[in-house]
CSV table of C-alpha atoms in Angstrom, one decimal:
chain,number,residue,atom,x,y,z
A,1,GLY,CA,10.4,18.1,-12.0
A,2,GLU,CA,10.8,15.1,-14.2
A,3,ASN,CA,9.6,15.2,-17.8
A,4,VAL,CA,9.3,12.1,-19.9
A,5,GLU,CA,9.0,12.1,-23.7
A,6,GLN,CA,7.9,9.0,-25.6
A,7,HIS,CA,8.1,8.2,-29.3
A,8,PRO,CA,6.4,7.1,-31.5
A,9,SER,CA,2.8,7.8,-30.5
A,10,THR,CA,1.6,5.0,-32.7
A,11,LEU,CA,3.4,2.0,-34.1
A,12,SER,CA,2.1,-0.6,-36.5
A,13,VAL,CA,4.0,-3.8,-37.2
A,14,GLN,CA,3.4,-7.2,-38.8
A,15,GLU,CA,3.2,-10.2,-36.6
A,16,GLY,CA,6.7,-11.6,-36.1
A,17,ASP,CA,8.4,-8.2,-36.6
A,18,SER,CA,10.2,-6.3,-33.8
A,19,ALA,CA,8.9,-3.1,-32.2
A,20,VAL,CA,11.0,-0.4,-30.5
A,21,ILE,CA,9.6,2.4,-28.4
A,22,LYS,CA,11.9,5.1,-27.1
A,23,CYS,CA,11.8,7.5,-24.2
A,24,THR,CA,13.9,10.3,-22.9
A,25,TYR,CA,13.8,11.8,-19.4
A,26,SER,CA,15.0,15.1,-18.1
A,27,ASP,CA,16.0,14.5,-14.4
A,28,SER,CA,19.5,13.1,-14.3
A,29,ALA,CA,18.7,12.0,-10.7
A,30,SER,CA,16.0,9.5,-11.9
A,31,ASN,CA,17.0,6.0,-11.2
A,32,TYR,CA,14.1,3.7,-11.9
A,33,PHE,CA,12.5,3.2,-15.4
A,34,PRO,CA,9.6,0.8,-15.7
A,35,TRP,CA,7.5,0.0,-18.8
A,36,TYR,CA,3.8,-0.6,-18.5
A,37,LYS,CA,1.2,-2.2,-20.9
A,38,GLN,CA,-2.3,-0.9,-20.7
A,39,GLU,CA,-5.3,-2.6,-22.3
A,40,LEU,CA,-8.5,-0.7,-22.8
A,41,GLY,CA,-10.4,0.1,-19.6
A,42,LYS,CA,-7.8,-1.5,-17.4
A,43,GLY,CA,-5.0,-0.3,-15.2
A,44,PRO,CA,-1.4,-0.4,-16.3
A,45,GLN,CA,0.5,-3.6,-15.9
A,46,LEU,CA,4.3,-3.7,-15.3
A,47,ILE,CA,6.0,-5.6,-18.1
A,48,ILE,CA,9.7,-4.8,-17.4
A,49,ASP,CA,11.8,-2.3,-15.5
A,50,ILE,CA,15.4,-1.3,-15.2
A,51,ARG,CA,17.4,0.6,-12.6
A,52,SER,CA,20.0,3.1,-13.3
A,53,ASN,CA,22.9,0.8,-12.4
A,54,VAL,CA,22.0,-1.6,-15.2
A,55,GLY,CA,22.4,-0.9,-19.0
A,56,GLU,CA,20.2,-3.7,-20.3
A,57,LYS,CA,17.6,-6.2,-19.1
A,58,LYS,CA,15.8,-8.9,-21.0
A,59,ASP,CA,12.8,-11.1,-20.2
A,60,GLN,CA,11.9,-13.5,-23.0
A,61,ARG,CA,10.7,-11.4,-26.0
A,62,ILE,CA,11.0,-8.1,-24.1
A,63,ALA,CA,14.1,-6.1,-23.4
A,64,VAL,CA,14.9,-2.7,-22.1
A,65,THR,CA,18.0,-0.7,-22.6
A,66,LEU,CA,19.2,2.4,-20.7
A,67,ASN,CA,21.7,5.1,-21.6
A,68,LYS,CA,22.2,7.2,-18.6
A,69,THR,CA,24.5,9.6,-20.3
A,70,ALA,CA,22.0,10.4,-23.0
A,71,LYS,CA,19.1,10.1,-20.6
A,72,HIS,CA,17.1,7.8,-22.8
A,73,PHE,CA,15.7,4.2,-22.5
A,74,SER,CA,14.0,2.0,-25.0
A,75,LEU,CA,11.7,-1.0,-25.0
A,76,HIS,CA,12.3,-3.7,-27.5
A,77,ILE,CA,9.7,-6.4,-28.3
A,78,THR,CA,10.8,-9.2,-30.6
A,79,GLU,CA,8.6,-11.7,-32.5
A,80,THR,CA,5.5,-9.6,-31.9
A,81,GLN,CA,2.1,-11.2,-31.6
A,82,PRO,CA,-1.4,-9.8,-32.0
A,83,GLU,CA,-1.9,-10.0,-28.3
A,84,ASP,CA,1.0,-7.5,-27.9
A,85,SER,CA,-1.4,-4.9,-29.3
A,86,ALA,CA,-2.0,-2.4,-26.5
A,87,VAL,CA,-0.8,1.0,-25.3
A,88,TYR,CA,2.6,1.0,-23.8
A,89,PHE,CA,3.9,3.6,-21.3
A,90,CYS,CA,7.4,4.4,-20.2
A,91,ALA,CA,7.9,6.0,-16.8
A,92,ALA,CA,10.7,7.4,-14.7
A,93,ARG,CA,11.1,8.1,-11.1
A,94,GLY,CA,13.6,10.2,-9.1
A,95,SER,CA,15.6,9.0,-6.2
A,96,GLN,CA,14.0,11.0,-3.5
A,97,ALA,CA,11.8,9.1,-1.1
A,98,GLY,CA,8.1,9.3,-1.9
A,99,THR,CA,8.7,10.4,-5.5
A,100,ALA,CA,6.0,9.2,-7.9
A,101,LEU,CA,6.4,7.7,-11.3
A,102,ILE,CA,6.0,10.2,-14.1
A,103,PHE,CA,4.7,8.7,-17.4
A,104,GLY,CA,5.4,9.3,-21.0
A,105,LYS,CA,2.4,10.0,-23.3
A,106,GLY,CA,2.1,6.4,-24.5
A,107,THR,CA,2.6,4.4,-27.7
A,108,THR,CA,-0.3,2.6,-29.3
A,109,LEU,CA,1.1,-0.6,-30.7
A,110,SER,CA,-0.9,-2.5,-33.3
A,111,VAL,CA,0.3,-5.9,-34.4
A,112,SER,CA,-1.4,-7.3,-37.5
A,113,SER,CA,-1.5,-10.9,-38.4
B,2,GLY,CA,3.0,-9.9,-6.7
B,3,ALA,CA,1.2,-7.3,-4.7
B,4,VAL,CA,-2.4,-6.6,-5.4
B,5,VAL,CA,-4.1,-3.2,-5.4
B,6,SER,CA,-7.9,-3.0,-5.7
B,7,GLN,CA,-10.2,-0.2,-6.4
B,8,HIS,CA,-13.9,0.3,-5.7
B,9,PRO,CA,-16.0,1.0,-7.6
B,10,SER,CA,-14.8,0.0,-11.0
B,11,TRP,CA,-17.1,2.4,-12.6
B,12,VAL,CA,-19.6,5.0,-11.3
B,13,ILE,CA,-22.1,7.4,-12.9
B,14,CYS,CA,-23.3,10.4,-11.0
B,15,LYS,CA,-25.2,13.6,-11.4
B,16,SER,CA,-23.4,16.9,-11.7
B,17,GLY,CA,-23.0,18.5,-8.2
B,18,THR,CA,-22.8,15.3,-6.3
B,19,SER,CA,-19.7,13.8,-4.6
B,20,VAL,CA,-18.2,10.5,-5.3
B,21,LYS,CA,-15.8,8.5,-3.2
B,22,ILE,CA,-13.3,6.0,-4.7
B,23,GLU,CA,-11.5,3.5,-2.5
B,24,CYS,CA,-8.0,2.1,-3.1
B,25,ARG,CA,-6.8,-0.9,-1.1
B,26,SER,CA,-3.5,-2.7,-0.9
B,27,LEU,CA,-4.6,-6.3,-0.4
B,28,ASP,CA,-1.5,-8.1,0.7
B,29,PHE,CA,1.0,-5.5,1.7
B,30,GLN,CA,1.2,-2.3,3.7
B,31,ALA,CA,1.3,0.8,1.5
B,32,THR,CA,3.3,3.5,3.0
B,33,THR,CA,2.7,5.8,0.0
B,34,MET,CA,-0.2,5.9,-2.3
B,35,PHE,CA,-0.6,7.9,-5.5
B,36,TRP,CA,-3.6,9.0,-7.4
B,37,TYR,CA,-3.5,9.4,-11.2
B,38,ARG,CA,-6.1,10.7,-13.7
B,39,GLN,CA,-6.3,9.5,-17.3
B,40,PHE,CA,-8.4,11.1,-20.0
B,41,PRO,CA,-9.2,9.1,-23.1
B,42,LYS,CA,-6.2,8.3,-25.2
B,43,GLN,CA,-4.0,10.3,-22.9
B,44,SER,CA,-1.3,9.4,-20.4
B,45,LEU,CA,-1.6,9.0,-16.7
B,46,MET,CA,-1.3,12.3,-14.9
B,47,LEU,CA,-0.2,12.4,-11.3
B,48,MET,CA,-2.8,14.2,-9.1
B,49,ALA,CA,-1.4,13.7,-5.7
B,50,THR,CA,0.9,11.7,-3.4
B,51,SER,CA,-0.2,10.7,0.1
B,52,ASN,CA,1.7,9.1,2.9
B,53,GLU,CA,-0.1,7.2,5.6
B,54,GLY,CA,-1.2,9.6,8.4
B,55,SER,CA,-0.1,12.7,6.5
B,56,LYS,CA,-1.8,15.2,4.4
B,57,ALA,CA,-1.6,14.6,0.6
B,58,THR,CA,0.7,16.5,-1.6
B,59,TYR,CA,-1.1,17.8,-4.7
B,60,GLU,CA,0.4,18.4,-8.1
B,61,GLN,CA,0.2,21.9,-9.5
B,62,GLY,CA,-3.2,22.6,-11.0
B,63,VAL,CA,-5.0,20.0,-9.0
B,64,GLU,CA,-7.6,21.5,-6.6
B,65,LYS,CA,-7.1,20.0,-3.1
B,66,ASP,CA,-10.6,21.1,-2.0
B,67,LYS,CA,-12.2,19.4,-4.9
B,68,PHE,CA,-10.2,16.2,-4.8
B,69,LEU,CA,-10.1,15.1,-1.2
B,70,ILE,CA,-7.6,12.4,-0.4
B,71,ASN,CA,-7.5,10.4,2.8
B,72,HIS,CA,-4.8,7.9,3.6
B,73,ALA,CA,-5.9,6.9,7.1
B,74,SER,CA,-4.4,3.4,7.2
B,75,LEU,CA,-1.6,1.5,5.6
B,76,THR,CA,-4.0,-0.4,3.4
B,77,LEU,CA,-6.6,2.1,2.4
B,78,SER,CA,-6.7,5.5,0.6
B,79,THR,CA,-9.8,7.2,-0.6
B,80,LEU,CA,-10.3,9.9,-3.3
B,81,THR,CA,-13.5,12.0,-3.0
B,82,VAL,CA,-14.5,14.1,-6.0
B,83,THR,CA,-16.6,16.8,-4.5
B,84,SER,CA,-19.3,18.7,-6.4
B,85,ALA,CA,-18.4,16.7,-9.5
B,86,HIS,CA,-18.9,18.2,-13.0
B,87,PRO,CA,-18.8,16.7,-16.4
B,88,GLU,CA,-15.2,17.8,-16.9
B,89,ASP,CA,-14.3,15.6,-14.0
B,90,SER,CA,-15.3,12.5,-16.0
B,91,SER,CA,-12.2,10.5,-16.3
B,92,PHE,CA,-10.4,7.2,-15.5
B,93,TYR,CA,-8.9,7.4,-12.0
B,94,ILE,CA,-6.1,5.1,-11.1
B,95,CYS,CA,-4.5,4.6,-7.7
B,96,SER,CA,-1.1,3.2,-7.1
B,97,ALA,CA,0.6,2.0,-3.9
B,98,ARG,CA,4.1,1.5,-2.8
B,99,GLY,CA,5.2,-0.5,0.2
B,100,GLN,CA,8.3,-0.7,2.1
B,101,THR,CA,11.2,-2.5,0.5
B,102,GLY,CA,11.3,-6.0,1.8
B,103,ILE,CA,11.2,-9.6,0.9
B,104,GLY,CA,9.2,-10.0,-2.3
B,105,TYR,CA,9.2,-6.4,-3.2
B,106,ARG,CA,11.8,-4.9,-5.4
B,107,TYR,CA,13.1,-1.5,-4.9
B,108,ASN,CA,9.9,0.2,-3.8
B,109,GLU,CA,8.0,-1.0,-6.8
B,110,GLN,CA,4.8,0.9,-7.5
B,111,PHE,CA,1.7,-1.3,-7.9
B,112,PHE,CA,-1.4,-0.1,-9.8
B,113,GLY,CA,-5.0,-0.6,-9.3
B,114,PRO,CA,-7.5,-1.5,-12.1
B,115,GLY,CA,-8.9,2.0,-12.3
B,116,THR,CA,-12.3,3.6,-11.7
B,117,ARG,CA,-14.3,5.1,-14.6
B,118,LEU,CA,-16.1,8.2,-13.4
B,119,THR,CA,-18.9,9.6,-15.6
B,120,VAL,CA,-20.6,12.8,-14.5
B,121,LEU,CA,-23.8,13.6,-16.2
């Protein structure tokens, strides 16, 4: 089955700096790669996603890149703000119908002002 | 976007009792529902996948007789933790996926707010 590795586990940046979180996946058949933000005591919230037929996607300060050959994808947050502080999870899903998202272990992002 | 609700948001029970958690898709029909468990400072671990009207498929290591999943309708799935013990204390999160259609991109998976279970 799918296995997703995520790095780093913790990331501390100054407000205004950029933050990058990287993930690798094992199943070459996976074709959907979302990123979630989770605040304490809440469910994960989708912030951006990318499909395997696209190499990059951007939404304001957030961007995701995908390298299918290397089987890795990354989340880029620019101009970080204190409210960006949270746990971020990457996930991957295979192409078979009914397949669930498999999550990375998460990255705790701390943005200090 | 699509909304998934869970009830209760938190529950405290005594060891040996059973607890039922409900997961509802409020504005779409969920053909597939997933249950995840999350221990403190850890990732979401998939417990089981259920399709409406079918028996759930459990992940390796998850006891199907302990974690009973029912997906009787396209908008409701329930997880019952039977004979709960302190080690079952966790954050349980459901997720629902509808059919691809207008307003829904590529079978997007929507998550509920989670249920905090504490077993004393």
